[in-house]
Amino acid sequence: MTAPIALPRIMRIGGGAVRDIGDVVSSLGLSRPLVVTDSFQVGTGAAQKMLDDLEAAGATPRLFADAVPDPTTDSLDAGVSALTEHDADSVIGFGGGSPMDTAKALGILGRQGGRMRDYKAPRNNVGPALPIIAVPTTAGSGSEATQFTVITDSANDEKMLCPGLAFLPVAAVIDYELTLSMPPRLTADTGVDALTHAIEAYVSRKANPFSDSLALIAIGTIGKVLRRVYTDGTDAEAREQMMLAATQAGIAFSNSSVALVHGMSRPIGAHFHVAHGLSNAMLFPAVTAFSVGAAEARYADCARALGVATLTDDDTTAANNLVEALRELCRDVQVPTPKVYGIGKAEWDELIPLMAEQALASGSPNNNPLIPTDAEIRDLYAQVYG
C-alpha cells in the first residue's frame, strides 16, 4: 500500500527567514502577490516590513489586512475583490492559522470562483489555484505545510474542512523570531494544537511511516519545550524548537489525517467562537481516554515519545500515562472547560446534537482508532462541559 506524500516545494526555516520573502517570491517566477494578514501584523509594523522586502526584490505587492479569526465565507468577499483589483498572481498568508486559511481559500476562489461550500469535504480539491506562500507567526496550526483550509459558512455556522493539494502552500517561510511576542494564552493554545496534530497523525487510521516519524519527533520536542515557552515567551531556544515541531506536526497530519479531536473541535469554534487550539485542548484528554483502548500500542508510542512512559512499561500502562499526562498539561497551561470559558450550559446542551452531526459530517471521526457513534460524540461533549 502506497502513501501519497505532499510537501511545500520551498521551505526557508530559521531566525530571520522572513526577510527572504522577496527572494522566495522571485524564485517562483511570481511578482504580484496579495499579502493576506490581520490588523495585528499591521499594528506591529511587520506587514509593512514584508511589503518593503517584496518591493526591494522587484515585486509589486498589495496588502489585504482584513483576515479575521476563524475566517468566514462572508469575510472572503473583500479578499476576492482585492485579488481581482490587483491582478494578483499569488497569495501570501502572513499570520496565524486564520490568515493562512484565508489565503488558501482566496487562492482557489481567485482561480475557480464559486463558494467555499463547493470545496468542502469530501471533495478533494486539486486545483487550479493561485500559488500560496505561507509565513506563520504562531507555533501551532501547521497550516504552512498542510493541504487543508477551514472556513466557517456564514449562513449556518458550519466550520467546513476543505481538503486537497490546491490548498498546499508552494512555499513556507518559517521564522521562529515571529513568535517571540506571542502571549502565554496564545502560546498554550497553539502549542496544544500542535501536540494534537502530532498525536492524531500517529494514531490515525491513515498513518504511514513518513508521517509517523515526523509525528513522534514533534511529540518529543513539544513535551520538552511547551511549558518553557508558556512560562517564558522570550526563551528563544525553546521558541525555535517549538516552531519547528509545529511545522513537523503539520506535515505529519497533512500526510496522514487528524481524527476525532478535530472533528469535535470545529463545531465548538464555529458556534461559540472559541479559538481552534483552545477548543482542541478542551477535548484532548477526554477524547484520548475514549479512544486509547482501540490502539494501545500506538498511544503507548506517543507516551514514550512525550517522556511519560519508559520502554519497560507495558502498552496499557504507557497509554494510560498519556491520558493523565494530557490532563496534567492542560491543567498546567490553564486550559478552561467550556463552562469556565463562559459558555452557558443551556446553550451548550441545546447545540450538542447539531455539533455531533457536524463533527461526523466532517469525516475526521472516521480516521479515529475508535470510530464513534453519534451518541458517543454527544456523550463526550457532555463530559467536557465542566
mmCIF file of C-alpha atoms in Angstrom:
data_model
loop_
_atom_site.group_PDB
_atom_site.id
_atom_site.type_symbol
_atom_site.label_atom_id
_atom_site.label_comp_id
_atom_site.label_asym_id
_atom_site.label_seq_id
_atom_site.Cartn_x
_atom_site.Cartn_y
_atom_site.Cartn_z
ATOM 1 C CA MET A 1 0.000 0.000 0.000
ATOM 2 C CA THR A 2 1.427 3.371 -1.011
ATOM 3 C CA ALA A 3 1.204 6.625 0.941
ATOM 4 C CA PRO A 4 0.708 9.839 -1.060
ATOM 5 C CA ILE A 5 3.123 12.411 0.385
ATOM 6 C CA ALA A 6 2.972 16.123 -0.438
ATOM 7 C CA LEU A 7 5.151 18.967 0.864
ATOM 8 C CA PRO A 8 5.716 22.626 0.037
ATOM 9 C CA ARG A 9 8.211 22.933 -2.832
ATOM 10 C CA ILE A 10 10.309 25.501 -0.947
ATOM 11 C CA MET A 11 10.835 25.841 2.807
ATOM 12 C CA ARG A 12 13.000 28.511 4.449
ATOM 13 C CA ILE A 13 13.473 27.749 8.133
ATOM 14 C CA GLY A 14 15.295 29.731 10.818
ATOM 15 C CA GLY A 15 15.625 33.032 12.612
ATOM 16 C CA GLY A 16 15.320 35.964 10.212
ATOM 17 C CA ALA A 17 13.923 33.813 7.384
ATOM 18 C CA VAL A 18 11.007 36.227 6.888
ATOM 19 C CA ARG A 19 13.454 38.690 5.325
ATOM 20 C CA ASP A 20 13.897 36.161 2.487
ATOM 21 C CA ILE A 21 10.294 36.604 1.336
ATOM 22 C CA GLY A 22 11.244 38.634 -1.738
ATOM 23 C CA ASP A 23 13.744 36.011 -2.857
ATOM 24 C CA VAL A 24 11.194 33.237 -2.358
ATOM 25 C CA VAL A 25 8.588 35.049 -4.459
ATOM 26 C CA SER A 26 11.000 35.843 -7.275
ATOM 27 C CA SER A 27 12.444 32.312 -7.309
ATOM 28 C CA LEU A 28 8.942 31.050 -8.082
ATOM 29 C CA GLY A 29 8.620 33.424 -11.021
ATOM 30 C CA LEU A 30 5.931 35.455 -9.250
ATOM 31 C CA SER A 31 5.691 39.225 -8.977
ATOM 32 C CA ARG A 32 2.224 40.406 -7.900
ATOM 33 C CA PRO A 33 1.448 38.823 -4.525
ATOM 34 C CA LEU A 34 -1.526 39.727 -2.350
ATOM 35 C CA VAL A 35 -0.274 39.757 1.241
ATOM 36 C CA VAL A 36 -3.105 38.436 3.426
ATOM 37 C CA THR A 37 -2.751 39.303 7.097
ATOM 38 C CA ASP A 38 -4.602 40.884 10.014
ATOM 39 C CA SER A 39 -4.651 44.164 11.874
ATOM 40 C CA PHE A 40 -2.183 42.883 14.486
ATOM 41 C CA GLN A 41 0.620 42.421 11.949
ATOM 42 C CA VAL A 42 -0.158 45.866 10.569
ATOM 43 C CA GLY A 43 -0.005 47.378 14.053
ATOM 44 C CA THR A 44 3.399 45.864 14.835
ATOM 45 C CA GLY A 45 4.839 47.105 11.564
ATOM 46 C CA ALA A 46 5.606 43.545 10.431
ATOM 47 C CA ALA A 47 3.257 43.781 7.444
ATOM 48 C CA GLN A 48 4.945 46.950 6.172
ATOM 49 C CA LYS A 49 8.383 45.348 6.552
ATOM 50 C CA MET A 50 7.190 42.466 4.386
ATOM 51 C CA LEU A 51 5.862 44.843 1.736
ATOM 52 C CA ASP A 52 9.182 46.715 1.774
ATOM 53 C CA ASP A 53 11.163 43.480 1.359
ATOM 54 C CA LEU A 54 8.950 42.383 -1.516
ATOM 55 C CA GLU A 55 9.323 45.714 -3.286
ATOM 56 C CA ALA A 56 13.093 45.666 -2.763
ATOM 57 C CA ALA A 57 13.142 42.319 -4.586
ATOM 58 C CA GLY A 58 11.256 43.805 -7.535
ATOM 59 C CA ALA A 59 7.766 42.556 -6.698
ATOM 60 C CA THR A 60 4.567 44.598 -6.755
ATOM 61 C CA PRO A 61 2.663 43.551 -3.629
ATOM 62 C CA ARG A 62 -0.706 44.645 -2.298
ATOM 63 C CA LEU A 63 -1.815 44.384 1.323
ATOM 64 C CA PHE A 64 -5.094 42.801 2.414
ATOM 65 C CA ALA A 65 -5.223 43.136 6.199
ATOM 66 C CA ASP A 66 -8.842 42.145 6.833
ATOM 67 C CA ALA A 67 -8.331 38.480 7.718
ATOM 68 C CA VAL A 68 -10.470 37.635 10.758
ATOM 69 C CA PRO A 69 -10.164 34.959 13.451
ATOM 70 C CA ASP A 70 -11.832 31.738 12.290
ATOM 71 C CA PRO A 71 -12.459 33.109 8.761
ATOM 72 C CA THR A 72 -15.989 33.030 7.417
ATOM 73 C CA THR A 73 -17.353 32.884 3.901
ATOM 74 C CA ASP A 74 -18.521 36.490 4.272
ATOM 75 C CA SER A 75 -15.025 37.613 5.264
ATOM 76 C CA LEU A 76 -13.604 36.280 1.993
ATOM 77 C CA ASP A 77 -15.604 38.575 -0.280
ATOM 78 C CA ALA A 78 -13.374 41.618 0.172
ATOM 79 C CA GLY A 79 -10.298 39.446 -0.326
ATOM 80 C CA VAL A 80 -11.565 38.130 -3.651
ATOM 81 C CA SER A 81 -12.182 41.722 -4.745
ATOM 82 C CA ALA A 82 -8.632 42.681 -3.711
ATOM 83 C CA LEU A 83 -7.210 39.765 -5.707
ATOM 84 C CA THR A 84 -9.087 40.847 -8.806
ATOM 85 C CA GLU A 85 -8.255 44.539 -8.474
ATOM 86 C CA HIS A 86 -4.552 43.779 -8.000
ATOM 87 C CA ASP A 87 -4.446 41.142 -10.746
ATOM 88 C CA ALA A 88 -2.575 39.030 -8.209
ATOM 89 C CA ASP A 89 -0.513 36.077 -9.379
ATOM 90 C CA SER A 90 -0.028 34.653 -5.878
ATOM 91 C CA VAL A 91 -1.189 34.940 -2.278
ATOM 92 C CA ILE A 92 0.990 35.260 0.831
ATOM 93 C CA GLY A 93 -0.654 34.148 4.086
ATOM 94 C CA PHE A 94 1.113 36.041 6.893
ATOM 95 C CA GLY A 95 -0.009 35.417 10.458
ATOM 96 C CA GLY A 96 -1.567 32.632 12.492
ATOM 97 C CA GLY A 97 -3.808 29.889 11.178
ATOM 98 C CA SER A 98 -6.610 32.282 10.261
ATOM 99 C CA PRO A 99 -4.675 34.489 7.791
ATOM 100 C CA MET A 100 -3.115 31.365 6.265
ATOM 101 C CA ASP A 101 -6.526 29.673 5.949
ATOM 102 C CA THR A 102 -7.893 32.880 4.411
ATOM 103 C CA ALA A 103 -5.033 32.986 1.920
ATOM 104 C CA LYS A 104 -5.610 29.363 0.935
ATOM 105 C CA ALA A 105 -9.312 29.965 0.376
ATOM 106 C CA LEU A 106 -8.594 33.056 -1.721
ATOM 107 C CA GLY A 107 -6.129 31.055 -3.790
ATOM 108 C CA ILE A 108 -8.798 28.682 -5.063
ATOM 109 C CA LEU A 109 -11.587 31.273 -5.272
ATOM 110 C CA GLY A 110 -9.264 33.541 -7.256
ATOM 111 C CA ARG A 111 -8.882 30.903 -9.943
ATOM 112 C CA GLN A 112 -12.116 28.908 -9.840
ATOM 113 C CA GLY A 113 -14.689 31.210 -8.267
ATOM 114 C CA GLY A 114 -17.816 29.758 -6.720
ATOM 115 C CA ARG A 115 -18.448 29.413 -2.982
ATOM 116 C CA MET A 116 -16.300 27.754 -0.339
ATOM 117 C CA ARG A 117 -19.158 25.327 0.289
ATOM 118 C CA ASP A 118 -18.371 23.949 -3.180
ATOM 119 C CA TYR A 119 -14.926 22.908 -1.934
ATOM 120 C CA LYS A 120 -15.689 21.278 1.439
ATOM 121 C CA ALA A 121 -15.011 17.635 2.295
ATOM 122 C CA PRO A 122 -15.465 15.049 0.963
ATOM 123 C CA ARG A 123 -14.491 16.871 -2.247
ATOM 124 C CA ASN A 124 -10.771 16.577 -2.966
ATOM 125 C CA ASN A 125 -9.572 19.868 -4.446
ATOM 126 C CA VAL A 126 -6.631 19.533 -6.809
ATOM 127 C CA GLY A 127 -6.801 22.948 -8.478
ATOM 128 C CA PRO A 128 -6.296 25.116 -10.322
ATOM 129 C CA ALA A 129 -5.451 27.686 -7.659
ATOM 130 C CA LEU A 130 -3.143 30.662 -7.228
ATOM 131 C CA PRO A 131 0.198 29.738 -5.621
ATOM 132 C CA ILE A 132 0.193 30.149 -1.840
ATOM 133 C CA ILE A 133 3.213 31.222 0.207
ATOM 134 C CA ALA A 134 2.716 30.757 3.951
ATOM 135 C CA VAL A 135 4.525 32.692 6.672
ATOM 136 C CA PRO A 136 3.319 31.595 10.138
ATOM 137 C CA THR A 137 3.609 33.836 13.177
ATOM 138 C CA THR A 138 2.368 31.237 15.675
ATOM 139 C CA ALA A 139 3.716 27.778 16.505
ATOM 140 C CA GLY A 140 0.667 25.583 16.271
ATOM 141 C CA SER A 141 -1.619 25.344 13.269
ATOM 142 C CA GLY A 142 0.959 23.856 10.915
ATOM 143 C CA SER A 143 -1.105 25.365 8.100
ATOM 144 C CA GLU A 144 2.080 26.452 6.341
ATOM 145 C CA ALA A 145 2.636 22.831 5.319
ATOM 146 C CA THR A 146 -0.853 21.341 5.037
ATOM 147 C CA GLN A 147 -3.269 20.611 2.225
ATOM 148 C CA PHE A 148 -6.323 21.862 4.133
ATOM 149 C CA THR A 149 -8.154 25.051 4.927
ATOM 150 C CA VAL A 150 -11.023 25.578 7.358
ATOM 151 C CA ILE A 151 -13.682 28.213 6.659
ATOM 152 C CA THR A 152 -16.931 28.829 8.560
ATOM 153 C CA ASP A 153 -20.093 29.077 6.477
ATOM 154 C CA SER A 154 -21.678 32.389 7.471
ATOM 155 C CA ALA A 155 -25.121 31.035 6.599
ATOM 156 C CA ASN A 156 -25.217 28.245 9.194
ATOM 157 C CA ASP A 157 -22.038 28.474 11.340
ATOM 158 C CA GLU A 158 -20.699 25.204 9.934
ATOM 159 C CA LYS A 159 -16.905 25.058 10.137
ATOM 160 C CA MET A 160 -16.047 23.477 6.802
ATOM 161 C CA LEU A 161 -12.946 21.364 6.267
ATOM 162 C CA CYS A 162 -11.752 21.869 2.689
ATOM 163 C CA PRO A 163 -9.021 19.406 1.636
ATOM 164 C CA GLY A 164 -6.760 18.867 -1.343
ATOM 165 C CA LEU A 165 -3.468 19.783 -2.970
ATOM 166 C CA ALA A 166 -4.975 23.062 -4.188
ATOM 167 C CA PHE A 167 -4.554 24.323 -0.599
ATOM 168 C CA LEU A 168 -0.949 23.173 -0.095
ATOM 169 C CA PRO A 169 1.415 26.155 0.002
ATOM 170 C CA VAL A 170 4.035 26.098 -2.720
ATOM 171 C CA ALA A 171 6.434 27.707 -0.238
ATOM 172 C CA ALA A 172 6.676 28.156 3.518
ATOM 173 C CA VAL A 173 8.857 30.656 5.380
ATOM 174 C CA ILE A 174 9.221 29.557 9.000
ATOM 175 C CA ASP A 175 10.846 32.136 11.260
ATOM 176 C CA TYR A 176 10.619 31.456 14.991
ATOM 177 C CA GLU A 177 11.509 35.073 15.786
ATOM 178 C CA LEU A 178 7.977 35.992 14.692
ATOM 179 C CA THR A 179 6.627 34.032 17.695
ATOM 180 C CA LEU A 180 8.670 35.739 20.411
ATOM 181 C CA SER A 181 5.897 38.228 21.190
ATOM 182 C CA MET A 182 3.114 35.645 21.489
ATOM 183 C CA PRO A 183 1.249 35.969 24.826
ATOM 184 C CA PRO A 184 1.001 32.949 27.156
ATOM 185 C CA ARG A 185 -2.624 32.066 26.302
ATOM 186 C CA LEU A 186 -1.957 32.009 22.563
ATOM 187 C CA THR A 187 1.297 30.133 23.161
ATOM 188 C CA ALA A 188 -0.552 27.456 25.125
ATOM 189 C CA ASP A 189 -3.482 27.112 22.750
ATOM 190 C CA THR A 190 -1.363 26.861 19.620
ATOM 191 C CA GLY A 191 1.112 24.560 21.357
ATOM 192 C CA VAL A 192 -1.561 22.094 22.448
ATOM 193 C CA ASP A 193 -2.954 22.324 18.914
ATOM 194 C CA ALA A 194 0.416 21.203 17.536
ATOM 195 C CA LEU A 195 0.573 18.312 20.020
ATOM 196 C CA THR A 196 -2.934 17.277 18.999
ATOM 197 C CA HIS A 197 -1.850 17.281 15.343
ATOM 198 C CA ALA A 198 1.126 15.057 16.093
ATOM 199 C CA ILE A 199 -0.706 12.532 18.252
ATOM 200 C CA GLU A 200 -3.755 12.327 15.991
ATOM 201 C CA ALA A 201 -1.499 11.907 12.934
ATOM 202 C CA TYR A 202 0.230 8.981 14.652
ATOM 203 C CA VAL A 203 -2.894 7.151 15.836
ATOM 204 C CA SER A 204 -4.941 7.913 12.707
ATOM 205 C CA ARG A 205 -6.168 5.067 10.535
ATOM 206 C CA LYS A 206 -4.351 6.832 7.680
ATOM 207 C CA ALA A 207 -0.966 6.914 9.427
ATOM 208 C CA ASN A 208 2.093 5.865 7.442
ATOM 209 C CA PRO A 209 5.832 5.533 8.132
ATOM 210 C CA PHE A 210 6.603 9.024 6.768
ATOM 211 C CA SER A 211 4.016 10.766 8.928
ATOM 212 C CA ASP A 212 4.877 8.546 11.912
ATOM 213 C CA SER A 213 8.499 9.669 12.020
ATOM 214 C CA LEU A 214 7.647 13.373 11.998
ATOM 215 C CA ALA A 215 4.799 12.942 14.485
ATOM 216 C CA LEU A 216 6.988 11.217 17.077
ATOM 217 C CA ILE A 217 9.765 13.802 16.725
ATOM 218 C CA ALA A 218 7.234 16.610 17.163
ATOM 219 C CA ILE A 219 5.657 14.946 20.221
ATOM 220 C CA GLY A 220 9.050 14.626 21.883
ATOM 221 C CA THR A 221 10.014 18.232 21.232
ATOM 222 C CA ILE A 222 6.674 19.682 22.326
ATOM 223 C CA GLY A 223 6.836 17.644 25.521
ATOM 224 C CA LYS A 224 10.186 19.248 26.339
ATOM 225 C CA VAL A 225 9.518 22.879 25.421
ATOM 226 C CA LEU A 226 5.808 23.764 25.547
ATOM 227 C CA ARG A 227 5.788 24.547 29.244
ATOM 228 C CA ARG A 228 9.016 26.524 28.784
ATOM 229 C CA VAL A 229 7.583 28.829 26.119
ATOM 230 C CA TYR A 230 4.361 29.200 28.101
ATOM 231 C CA THR A 231 6.299 30.260 31.202
ATOM 232 C CA ASP A 232 8.875 32.414 29.412
ATOM 233 C CA GLY A 233 7.969 33.658 25.962
ATOM 234 C CA THR A 234 11.423 35.185 25.483
ATOM 235 C CA ASP A 235 13.125 31.765 25.636
ATOM 236 C CA ALA A 236 14.464 31.883 22.061
ATOM 237 C CA GLU A 237 15.854 28.343 22.080
ATOM 238 C CA ALA A 238 12.519 26.880 23.175
ATOM 239 C CA ARG A 239 10.618 29.090 20.719
ATOM 240 C CA GLU A 240 12.802 27.847 17.857
ATOM 241 C CA GLN A 241 12.248 24.212 18.803
ATOM 242 C CA MET A 242 8.511 24.742 19.236
ATOM 243 C CA MET A 243 8.197 26.418 15.825
ATOM 244 C CA LEU A 244 9.939 23.542 14.055
ATOM 245 C CA ALA A 245 7.881 20.956 15.943
ATOM 246 C CA ALA A 246 4.649 22.696 14.943
ATOM 247 C CA THR A 247 5.665 22.520 11.277
ATOM 248 C CA GLN A 248 6.688 18.873 11.628
ATOM 249 C CA ALA A 249 3.317 18.094 13.212
ATOM 250 C CA GLY A 250 1.586 19.947 10.386
ATOM 251 C CA ILE A 251 3.435 17.908 7.765
ATOM 252 C CA ALA A 252 2.572 14.741 9.697
ATOM 253 C CA PHE A 253 -1.164 15.282 9.817
ATOM 254 C CA SER A 254 -1.307 16.702 6.296
ATOM 255 C CA ASN A 255 0.113 13.387 5.058
ATOM 256 C CA SER A 256 -1.907 11.269 7.470
ATOM 257 C CA SER A 257 -5.004 12.930 8.934
ATOM 258 C CA VAL A 258 -6.490 14.348 12.079
ATOM 259 C CA ALA A 259 -9.208 12.450 13.874
ATOM 260 C CA LEU A 260 -11.928 12.786 16.499
ATOM 261 C CA VAL A 261 -10.497 15.708 18.496
ATOM 262 C CA HIS A 262 -10.513 17.904 15.410
ATOM 263 C CA GLY A 263 -13.866 16.635 14.223
ATOM 264 C CA MET A 264 -15.451 17.679 17.521
ATOM 265 C CA SER A 265 -13.388 20.842 17.895
ATOM 266 C CA ARG A 266 -14.525 22.614 14.730
ATOM 267 C CA PRO A 267 -18.207 22.911 15.759
ATOM 268 C CA ILE A 268 -17.186 24.360 19.137
ATOM 269 C CA GLY A 269 -15.157 27.024 17.366
ATOM 270 C CA ALA A 270 -17.913 27.795 14.901
ATOM 271 C CA HIS A 271 -20.815 28.087 17.352
ATOM 272 C CA PHE A 272 -19.053 29.570 20.376
ATOM 273 C CA HIS A 273 -16.165 31.448 18.749
ATOM 274 C CA VAL A 274 -13.542 29.543 20.721
ATOM 275 C CA ALA A 275 -10.040 29.654 19.208
ATOM 276 C CA HIS A 276 -9.230 26.446 17.355
ATOM 277 C CA GLY A 277 -6.293 25.406 19.517
ATOM 278 C CA LEU A 278 -8.236 26.060 22.697
ATOM 279 C CA SER A 279 -11.252 24.041 21.570
ATOM 280 C CA ASN A 280 -8.881 21.160 20.761
ATOM 281 C CA ALA A 281 -7.354 21.445 24.220
ATOM 282 C CA MET A 282 -10.796 21.353 25.866
ATOM 283 C CA LEU A 283 -11.419 17.984 24.198
ATOM 284 C CA PHE A 284 -7.982 16.401 24.032
ATOM 285 C CA PRO A 285 -7.788 14.431 27.327
ATOM 286 C CA ALA A 286 -11.385 13.141 27.232
ATOM 287 C CA VAL A 287 -11.279 12.108 23.575
ATOM 288 C CA THR A 288 -7.921 10.396 24.102
ATOM 289 C CA ALA A 289 -9.341 8.498 27.079
ATOM 290 C CA PHE A 290 -12.267 7.410 24.884
ATOM 291 C CA SER A 291 -10.000 6.263 22.045
ATOM 292 C CA VAL A 292 -6.996 4.800 23.800
ATOM 293 C CA GLY A 293 -8.230 1.232 24.170
ATOM 294 C CA ALA A 294 -8.589 0.816 20.410
ATOM 295 C CA ALA A 295 -4.896 1.496 19.682
ATOM 296 C CA GLU A 296 -2.957 0.993 22.906
ATOM 297 C CA ALA A 297 0.358 0.297 21.183
ATOM 298 C CA ARG A 298 0.153 3.484 19.107
ATOM 299 C CA TYR A 299 -0.824 5.646 22.070
ATOM 300 C CA ALA A 300 1.933 3.964 24.093
ATOM 301 C CA ASP A 301 4.466 5.051 21.465
ATOM 302 C CA CYS A 302 3.176 8.615 21.864
ATOM 303 C CA ALA A 303 3.566 8.379 25.644
ATOM 304 C CA ARG A 304 7.171 7.213 25.321
ATOM 305 C CA ALA A 305 7.937 9.990 22.827
ATOM 306 C CA LEU A 306 6.372 12.531 25.194
ATOM 307 C CA GLY A 307 8.557 11.221 28.011
ATOM 308 C CA VAL A 308 5.766 9.990 30.270
ATOM 309 C CA ALA A 309 6.458 6.262 29.868
ATOM 310 C CA THR A 310 9.559 4.092 29.517
ATOM 311 C CA LEU A 311 10.429 1.200 27.232
ATOM 312 C CA THR A 312 9.884 -1.145 30.172
ATOM 313 C CA ASP A 313 6.287 -0.002 30.730
ATOM 314 C CA ASP A 314 3.709 -2.224 29.061
ATOM 315 C CA ASP A 315 1.484 -0.628 26.433
ATOM 316 C CA THR A 316 -1.561 -0.393 28.680
ATOM 317 C CA THR A 317 0.372 1.435 31.384
ATOM 318 C CA ALA A 318 2.046 3.732 28.871
ATOM 319 C CA ALA A 319 -1.202 4.577 27.089
ATOM 320 C CA ASN A 320 -2.934 5.363 30.372
ATOM 321 C CA ASN A 321 0.041 7.522 31.355
ATOM 322 C CA LEU A 322 -0.513 9.530 28.177
ATOM 323 C CA VAL A 323 -4.116 10.301 29.106
ATOM 324 C CA GLU A 324 -3.080 11.518 32.549
ATOM 325 C CA ALA A 325 -0.166 13.497 31.079
ATOM 326 C CA LEU A 326 -2.539 15.334 28.747
ATOM 327 C CA ARG A 327 -4.816 16.167 31.680
ATOM 328 C CA GLU A 328 -1.817 17.474 33.604
ATOM 329 C CA LEU A 329 -0.547 19.519 30.654
ATOM 330 C CA CYS A 330 -3.943 21.154 30.171
ATOM 331 C CA ARG A 331 -4.025 21.999 33.882
ATOM 332 C CA ASP A 332 -0.503 23.433 33.753
ATOM 333 C CA VAL A 333 -1.303 25.741 30.835
ATOM 334 C CA GLN A 334 -4.688 26.625 32.346
ATOM 335 C CA VAL A 335 -6.999 25.285 29.666
ATOM 336 C CA PRO A 336 -10.553 26.246 30.714
ATOM 337 C CA THR A 337 -13.544 23.978 30.382
ATOM 338 C CA PRO A 338 -16.393 25.315 28.217
ATOM 339 C CA LYS A 339 -18.175 26.230 31.465
ATOM 340 C CA VAL A 340 -15.207 28.162 32.842
ATOM 341 C CA TYR A 341 -14.735 29.801 29.434
ATOM 342 C CA GLY A 342 -18.216 31.281 29.879
ATOM 343 C CA ILE A 343 -20.408 29.137 27.649
ATOM 344 C CA GLY A 344 -23.867 28.694 29.161
ATOM 345 C CA LYS A 345 -24.944 25.121 29.845
ATOM 346 C CA ALA A 346 -28.392 25.517 28.293
ATOM 347 C CA GLU A 347 -26.918 26.767 25.010
ATOM 348 C CA TRP A 348 -24.211 24.058 25.076
ATOM 349 C CA ASP A 349 -26.727 21.280 25.660
ATOM 350 C CA GLU A 350 -29.065 22.648 23.007
ATOM 351 C CA LEU A 351 -26.315 22.609 20.379
ATOM 352 C CA ILE A 352 -24.842 19.193 21.234
ATOM 353 C CA PRO A 353 -26.993 17.321 18.653
ATOM 354 C CA LEU A 354 -26.038 19.743 15.871
ATOM 355 C CA MET A 355 -22.365 19.745 16.882
ATOM 356 C CA ALA A 356 -22.330 15.936 16.864
ATOM 357 C CA GLU A 357 -23.930 15.897 13.432
ATOM 358 C CA GLN A 358 -21.394 18.390 12.077
ATOM 359 C CA ALA A 359 -18.476 16.538 13.676
ATOM 360 C CA LEU A 360 -19.483 13.303 11.963
ATOM 361 C CA ALA A 361 -20.126 15.043 8.646
ATOM 362 C CA SER A 362 -16.561 16.407 8.598
ATOM 363 C CA GLY A 363 -15.209 12.893 8.116
ATOM 364 C CA SER A 364 -12.439 13.299 10.698
ATOM 365 C CA PRO A 365 -14.024 10.933 13.285
ATOM 366 C CA ASN A 366 -13.765 8.110 10.733
ATOM 367 C CA ASN A 367 -9.974 8.355 10.988
ATOM 368 C CA ASN A 368 -10.064 7.772 14.756
ATOM 369 C CA PRO A 369 -8.788 4.470 16.181
ATOM 370 C CA LEU A 370 -12.241 4.005 17.722
ATOM 371 C CA ILE A 371 -14.896 5.311 15.342
ATOM 372 C CA PRO A 372 -17.605 6.922 17.479
ATOM 373 C CA THR A 373 -21.340 6.826 17.117
ATOM 374 C CA ASP A 374 -23.458 9.947 17.200
ATOM 375 C CA ALA A 375 -24.490 9.076 20.762
ATOM 376 C CA GLU A 376 -20.876 8.665 21.879
ATOM 377 C CA ILE A 377 -19.928 12.059 20.454
ATOM 378 C CA ARG A 378 -22.862 13.635 22.256
ATOM 379 C CA ASP A 379 -21.709 11.994 25.480
ATOM 380 C CA LEU A 380 -18.171 13.311 25.028
ATOM 381 C CA TYR A 381 -19.492 16.857 24.520
ATOM 382 C CA ALA A 382 -21.464 16.474 27.740
ATOM 383 C CA GLN A 383 -18.412 15.144 29.614
ATOM 384 C CA VAL A 384 -16.099 18.016 28.700
ATOM 385 C CA TYR A 385 -18.506 20.843 29.573
ATOM 386 C CA GLY A 386 -17.233 21.028 33.128
#
